[in-house]
């Protein structure tokens, strides 16, 4: 219609005749009096069936509700902390990020450096820390088997090895031994490069569990890695008279039934496998130590599921987590706030 002003917007790209916008969004204006919006139009990550227009409408509705009843979303960051880092309040941050004013620093927004973005990031980190701390407190309130050092078994095991333990391995083993001797569940992350001997440390810890008449289980993220661990433990432990079981998704039929039976009745004192270990039909006689390789490949829920396998007897198994991923100590304290860290 003559006289109608169409405002089109979208991603501009260079075309054969100049700038082009493919599939633009548009709004009809009644005339030159129609004001330009007072803020930038946000672009949200979309999912099938949920269009940008709908997302924006929901966001604007939420912001209006927040303005009418600000007490429904309290600001959990203390004023002193916000002032220290020069961060805006929660409501102001949400308003700015969803309705950026024309004079906002777009470079800061694009690179996540704007104080409003940092304010929300701080709250996410705080929630993460508090949730992991809560997990740790709940777990440590449970009882755990007090495991001896297993020195006799460990001495026989070390005599088989063609090498001596390094100073770092001995130091980490001392930390683990102190944890295992306590009546509270161990929650320890062991970080070391590939080839640094983490598996030997795990084997020594497992022998403490076996010496305490408990079982030990080691879970790896892939069948290839789990099978490598199984071969190592089988070669190390069977000469000591310790039966080692293997359980993974590819194990089928009678072999799977036999493995589950050996785990349930305690014949298999050392168990190695994948996520199949925490499936509902797998039962341990007495799981004293859960060893998890490459923690970042498993979620917290999977870790907790394996822990629950040992709770049938009223005690929570100790947990030893291993990773070869280099993690700065300060980051480890944030990402794994529920764990003690050994390097």
PDB file of C-alpha atoms in Angstrom, residues 161-296:
ATOM      1  CA  UNK A 161      56.391 -54.603  38.658  1.00  0.00           C
ATOM      2  CA  UNK A 162      59.551 -54.029  36.596  1.00  0.00           C
ATOM      3  CA  UNK A 163      59.890 -50.512  38.003  1.00  0.00           C
ATOM      4  CA  UNK A 164      59.771 -48.652  41.317  1.00  0.00           C
ATOM      5  CA  UNK A 165      57.131 -46.101  42.262  1.00  0.00           C
ATOM      6  CA  UNK A 166      58.007 -42.456  41.721  1.00  0.00           C
ATOM      7  CA  UNK A 167      58.022 -39.924  44.522  1.00  0.00           C
ATOM      8  CA  UNK A 168      54.808 -38.391  43.176  1.00  0.00           C
ATOM      9  CA  UNK A 169      53.071 -41.785  43.139  1.00  0.00           C
ATOM     10  CA  UNK A 170      54.114 -42.489  46.733  1.00  0.00           C
ATOM     11  CA  UNK A 171      52.906 -39.052  47.847  1.00  0.00           C
ATOM     12  CA  UNK A 172      49.497 -39.500  46.196  1.00  0.00           C
ATOM     13  CA  UNK A 173      49.178 -43.010  47.659  1.00  0.00           C
ATOM     14  CA  UNK A 174      49.795 -41.614  51.139  1.00  0.00           C
ATOM     15  CA  UNK A 175      46.981 -39.091  50.598  1.00  0.00           C
ATOM     16  CA  UNK A 176      44.675 -41.861  49.375  1.00  0.00           C
ATOM     17  CA  UNK A 177      45.572 -44.149  52.303  1.00  0.00           C
ATOM     18  CA  UNK A 178      44.633 -41.420  54.798  1.00  0.00           C
ATOM     19  CA  UNK A 179      41.290 -40.937  53.028  1.00  0.00           C
ATOM     20  CA  UNK A 180      40.489 -44.660  52.902  1.00  0.00           C
ATOM     21  CA  UNK A 181      41.192 -45.109  56.612  1.00  0.00           C
ATOM     22  CA  UNK A 182      38.490 -42.593  57.548  1.00  0.00           C
ATOM     23  CA  UNK A 183      34.818 -43.532  58.105  1.00  0.00           C
ATOM     24  CA  UNK A 184      33.722 -40.867  55.568  1.00  0.00           C
ATOM     25  CA  UNK A 185      33.727 -41.457  51.787  1.00  0.00           C
ATOM     26  CA  UNK A 186      36.874 -40.430  49.931  1.00  0.00           C
ATOM     27  CA  UNK A 187      36.254 -38.026  47.037  1.00  0.00           C
ATOM     28  CA  UNK A 188      39.633 -37.528  45.370  1.00  0.00           C
ATOM     29  CA  UNK A 189      40.729 -36.474  41.875  1.00  0.00           C
ATOM     30  CA  UNK A 190      44.148 -37.691  40.715  1.00  0.00           C
ATOM     31  CA  UNK A 191      45.573 -35.678  37.820  1.00  0.00           C
ATOM     32  CA  UNK A 192      48.575 -36.888  35.845  1.00  0.00           C
ATOM     33  CA  UNK A 193      49.886 -37.011  32.302  1.00  0.00           C
ATOM     34  CA  UNK A 194      49.373 -40.073  30.115  1.00  0.00           C
ATOM     35  CA  UNK A 195      52.003 -42.606  31.153  1.00  0.00           C
ATOM     36  CA  UNK A 196      52.555 -41.068  34.591  1.00  0.00           C
ATOM     37  CA  UNK A 197      51.378 -44.206  36.377  1.00  0.00           C
ATOM     38  CA  UNK A 198      47.833 -43.315  37.459  1.00  0.00           C
ATOM     39  CA  UNK A 199      46.616 -46.872  36.800  1.00  0.00           C
ATOM     40  CA  UNK A 200      49.235 -48.296  39.171  1.00  0.00           C
ATOM     41  CA  UNK A 201      48.046 -45.822  41.819  1.00  0.00           C
ATOM     42  CA  UNK A 202      44.470 -46.989  41.196  1.00  0.00           C
ATOM     43  CA  UNK A 203      45.560 -50.624  41.536  1.00  0.00           C
ATOM     44  CA  UNK A 204      47.247 -49.916  44.876  1.00  0.00           C
ATOM     45  CA  UNK A 205      44.085 -48.192  46.127  1.00  0.00           C
ATOM     46  CA  UNK A 206      41.979 -51.130  44.920  1.00  0.00           C
ATOM     47  CA  UNK A 207      44.154 -53.537  46.907  1.00  0.00           C
ATOM     48  CA  UNK A 208      43.294 -51.601  50.071  1.00  0.00           C
ATOM     49  CA  UNK A 209      39.605 -52.185  49.339  1.00  0.00           C
ATOM     50  CA  UNK A 210      40.206 -55.889  48.701  1.00  0.00           C
ATOM     51  CA  UNK A 211      42.223 -56.200  51.913  1.00  0.00           C
ATOM     52  CA  UNK A 212      39.189 -54.782  53.724  1.00  0.00           C
ATOM     53  CA  UNK A 213      36.977 -57.576  52.288  1.00  0.00           C
ATOM     54  CA  UNK A 214      35.312 -55.183  49.850  1.00  0.00           C
ATOM     55  CA  UNK A 215      35.162 -55.064  46.066  1.00  0.00           C
ATOM     56  CA  UNK A 216      36.678 -52.399  43.834  1.00  0.00           C
ATOM     57  CA  UNK A 217      35.304 -51.259  40.476  1.00  0.00           C
ATOM     58  CA  UNK A 218      36.944 -49.231  37.739  1.00  0.00           C
ATOM     59  CA  UNK A 219      34.802 -47.467  35.135  1.00  0.00           C
ATOM     60  CA  UNK A 220      36.211 -46.102  31.862  1.00  0.00           C
ATOM     61  CA  UNK A 221      34.353 -43.994  29.254  1.00  0.00           C
ATOM     62  CA  UNK A 222      34.973 -46.284  26.252  1.00  0.00           C
ATOM     63  CA  UNK A 223      35.097 -50.035  25.741  1.00  0.00           C
ATOM     64  CA  UNK A 224      38.604 -49.778  24.256  1.00  0.00           C
ATOM     65  CA  UNK A 225      39.968 -47.992  27.326  1.00  0.00           C
ATOM     66  CA  UNK A 226      38.046 -50.251  29.703  1.00  0.00           C
ATOM     67  CA  UNK A 227      39.429 -53.345  27.973  1.00  0.00           C
ATOM     68  CA  UNK A 228      42.975 -51.982  28.279  1.00  0.00           C
ATOM     69  CA  UNK A 229      42.454 -51.518  32.017  1.00  0.00           C
ATOM     70  CA  UNK A 230      40.917 -54.982  32.302  1.00  0.00           C
ATOM     71  CA  UNK A 231      43.973 -56.594  30.723  1.00  0.00           C
ATOM     72  CA  UNK A 232      46.285 -54.673  33.057  1.00  0.00           C
ATOM     73  CA  UNK A 233      44.374 -55.599  36.207  1.00  0.00           C
ATOM     74  CA  UNK A 234      43.998 -59.206  35.093  1.00  0.00           C
ATOM     75  CA  UNK A 235      47.766 -59.503  34.555  1.00  0.00           C
ATOM     76  CA  UNK A 236      48.505 -57.827  37.897  1.00  0.00           C
ATOM     77  CA  UNK A 237      45.853 -59.336  40.173  1.00  0.00           C
ATOM     78  CA  UNK A 238      45.305 -62.925  39.035  1.00  0.00           C
ATOM     79  CA  UNK A 239      48.835 -63.961  40.192  1.00  0.00           C
ATOM     80  CA  UNK A 240      47.722 -62.668  43.613  1.00  0.00           C
ATOM     81  CA  UNK A 241      44.667 -64.945  43.564  1.00  0.00           C
ATOM     82  CA  UNK A 242      42.229 -62.104  42.848  1.00  0.00           C
ATOM     83  CA  UNK A 243      39.465 -62.715  40.298  1.00  0.00           C
ATOM     84  CA  UNK A 244      38.914 -59.828  37.871  1.00  0.00           C
ATOM     85  CA  UNK A 245      35.596 -59.419  36.016  1.00  0.00           C
ATOM     86  CA  UNK A 246      34.903 -57.464  32.834  1.00  0.00           C
ATOM     87  CA  UNK A 247      31.535 -55.869  32.041  1.00  0.00           C
ATOM     88  CA  UNK A 248      30.692 -53.759  28.995  1.00  0.00           C
ATOM     89  CA  UNK A 249      27.850 -53.273  26.564  1.00  0.00           C
ATOM     90  CA  UNK A 250      29.266 -55.705  24.018  1.00  0.00           C
ATOM     91  CA  UNK A 251      29.350 -58.548  26.566  1.00  0.00           C
ATOM     92  CA  UNK A 252      26.234 -60.620  25.802  1.00  0.00           C
ATOM     93  CA  UNK A 253      24.471 -63.849  26.677  1.00  0.00           C
ATOM     94  CA  UNK A 254      25.987 -66.358  29.085  1.00  0.00           C
ATOM     95  CA  UNK A 255      29.245 -64.412  29.428  1.00  0.00           C
ATOM     96  CA  UNK A 256      27.321 -61.380  30.685  1.00  0.00           C
ATOM     97  CA  UNK A 257      25.202 -63.448  33.075  1.00  0.00           C
ATOM     98  CA  UNK A 258      28.317 -65.156  34.462  1.00  0.00           C
ATOM     99  CA  UNK A 259      30.060 -61.802  34.990  1.00  0.00           C
ATOM    100  CA  UNK A 260      27.048 -60.324  36.800  1.00  0.00           C
ATOM    101  CA  UNK A 261      26.765 -63.428  38.994  1.00  0.00           C
ATOM    102  CA  UNK A 262      30.452 -63.236  39.946  1.00  0.00           C
ATOM    103  CA  UNK A 263      30.035 -59.547  40.822  1.00  0.00           C
ATOM    104  CA  UNK A 264      26.887 -60.170  42.877  1.00  0.00           C
ATOM    105  CA  UNK A 265      28.255 -63.046  44.958  1.00  0.00           C
ATOM    106  CA  UNK A 266      31.649 -61.432  45.495  1.00  0.00           C
ATOM    107  CA  UNK A 267      33.779 -63.931  43.581  1.00  0.00           C
ATOM    108  CA  UNK A 268      34.867 -61.093  41.317  1.00  0.00           C
ATOM    109  CA  UNK A 269      36.619 -58.810  43.762  1.00  0.00           C
ATOM    110  CA  UNK A 270      37.945 -56.438  41.084  1.00  0.00           C
ATOM    111  CA  UNK A 271      35.507 -55.297  38.379  1.00  0.00           C
ATOM    112  CA  UNK A 272      36.416 -53.285  35.272  1.00  0.00           C
ATOM    113  CA  UNK A 273      33.953 -51.944  32.724  1.00  0.00           C
ATOM    114  CA  UNK A 274      32.136 -49.074  31.064  1.00  0.00           C
ATOM    115  CA  UNK A 275      28.903 -47.305  32.036  1.00  0.00           C
ATOM    116  CA  UNK A 276      27.388 -50.812  32.034  1.00  0.00           C
ATOM    117  CA  UNK A 277      28.610 -51.054  35.642  1.00  0.00           C
ATOM    118  CA  UNK A 278      25.865 -48.774  36.940  1.00  0.00           C
ATOM    119  CA  UNK A 279      22.975 -50.387  35.054  1.00  0.00           C
ATOM    120  CA  UNK A 280      20.044 -51.493  37.194  1.00  0.00           C
ATOM    121  CA  UNK A 281      20.666 -55.223  36.772  1.00  0.00           C
ATOM    122  CA  UNK A 282      24.255 -55.053  38.086  1.00  0.00           C
ATOM    123  CA  UNK A 283      24.625 -55.697  41.826  1.00  0.00           C
ATOM    124  CA  UNK A 284      27.775 -55.733  43.952  1.00  0.00           C
ATOM    125  CA  UNK A 285      28.192 -57.798  47.085  1.00  0.00           C
ATOM    126  CA  UNK A 286      30.175 -55.048  48.827  1.00  0.00           C
ATOM    127  CA  UNK A 287      31.563 -52.187  46.739  1.00  0.00           C
ATOM    128  CA  UNK A 288      34.211 -50.379  48.772  1.00  0.00           C
ATOM    129  CA  UNK A 289      35.992 -48.316  46.104  1.00  0.00           C
ATOM    130  CA  UNK A 290      34.767 -46.858  42.804  1.00  0.00           C
ATOM    131  CA  UNK A 291      37.545 -45.734  40.438  1.00  0.00           C
ATOM    132  CA  UNK A 292      36.498 -43.532  37.513  1.00  0.00           C
ATOM    133  CA  UNK A 293      38.854 -42.828  34.622  1.00  0.00           C
ATOM    134  CA  UNK A 294      38.577 -39.559  32.669  1.00  0.00           C
ATOM    135  CA  UNK A 295      36.008 -37.888  34.931  1.00  0.00           C
ATOM    136  CA  UNK A 296      35.115 -35.198  32.363  1.00  0.00           C
TER     137      UNK A 296
END
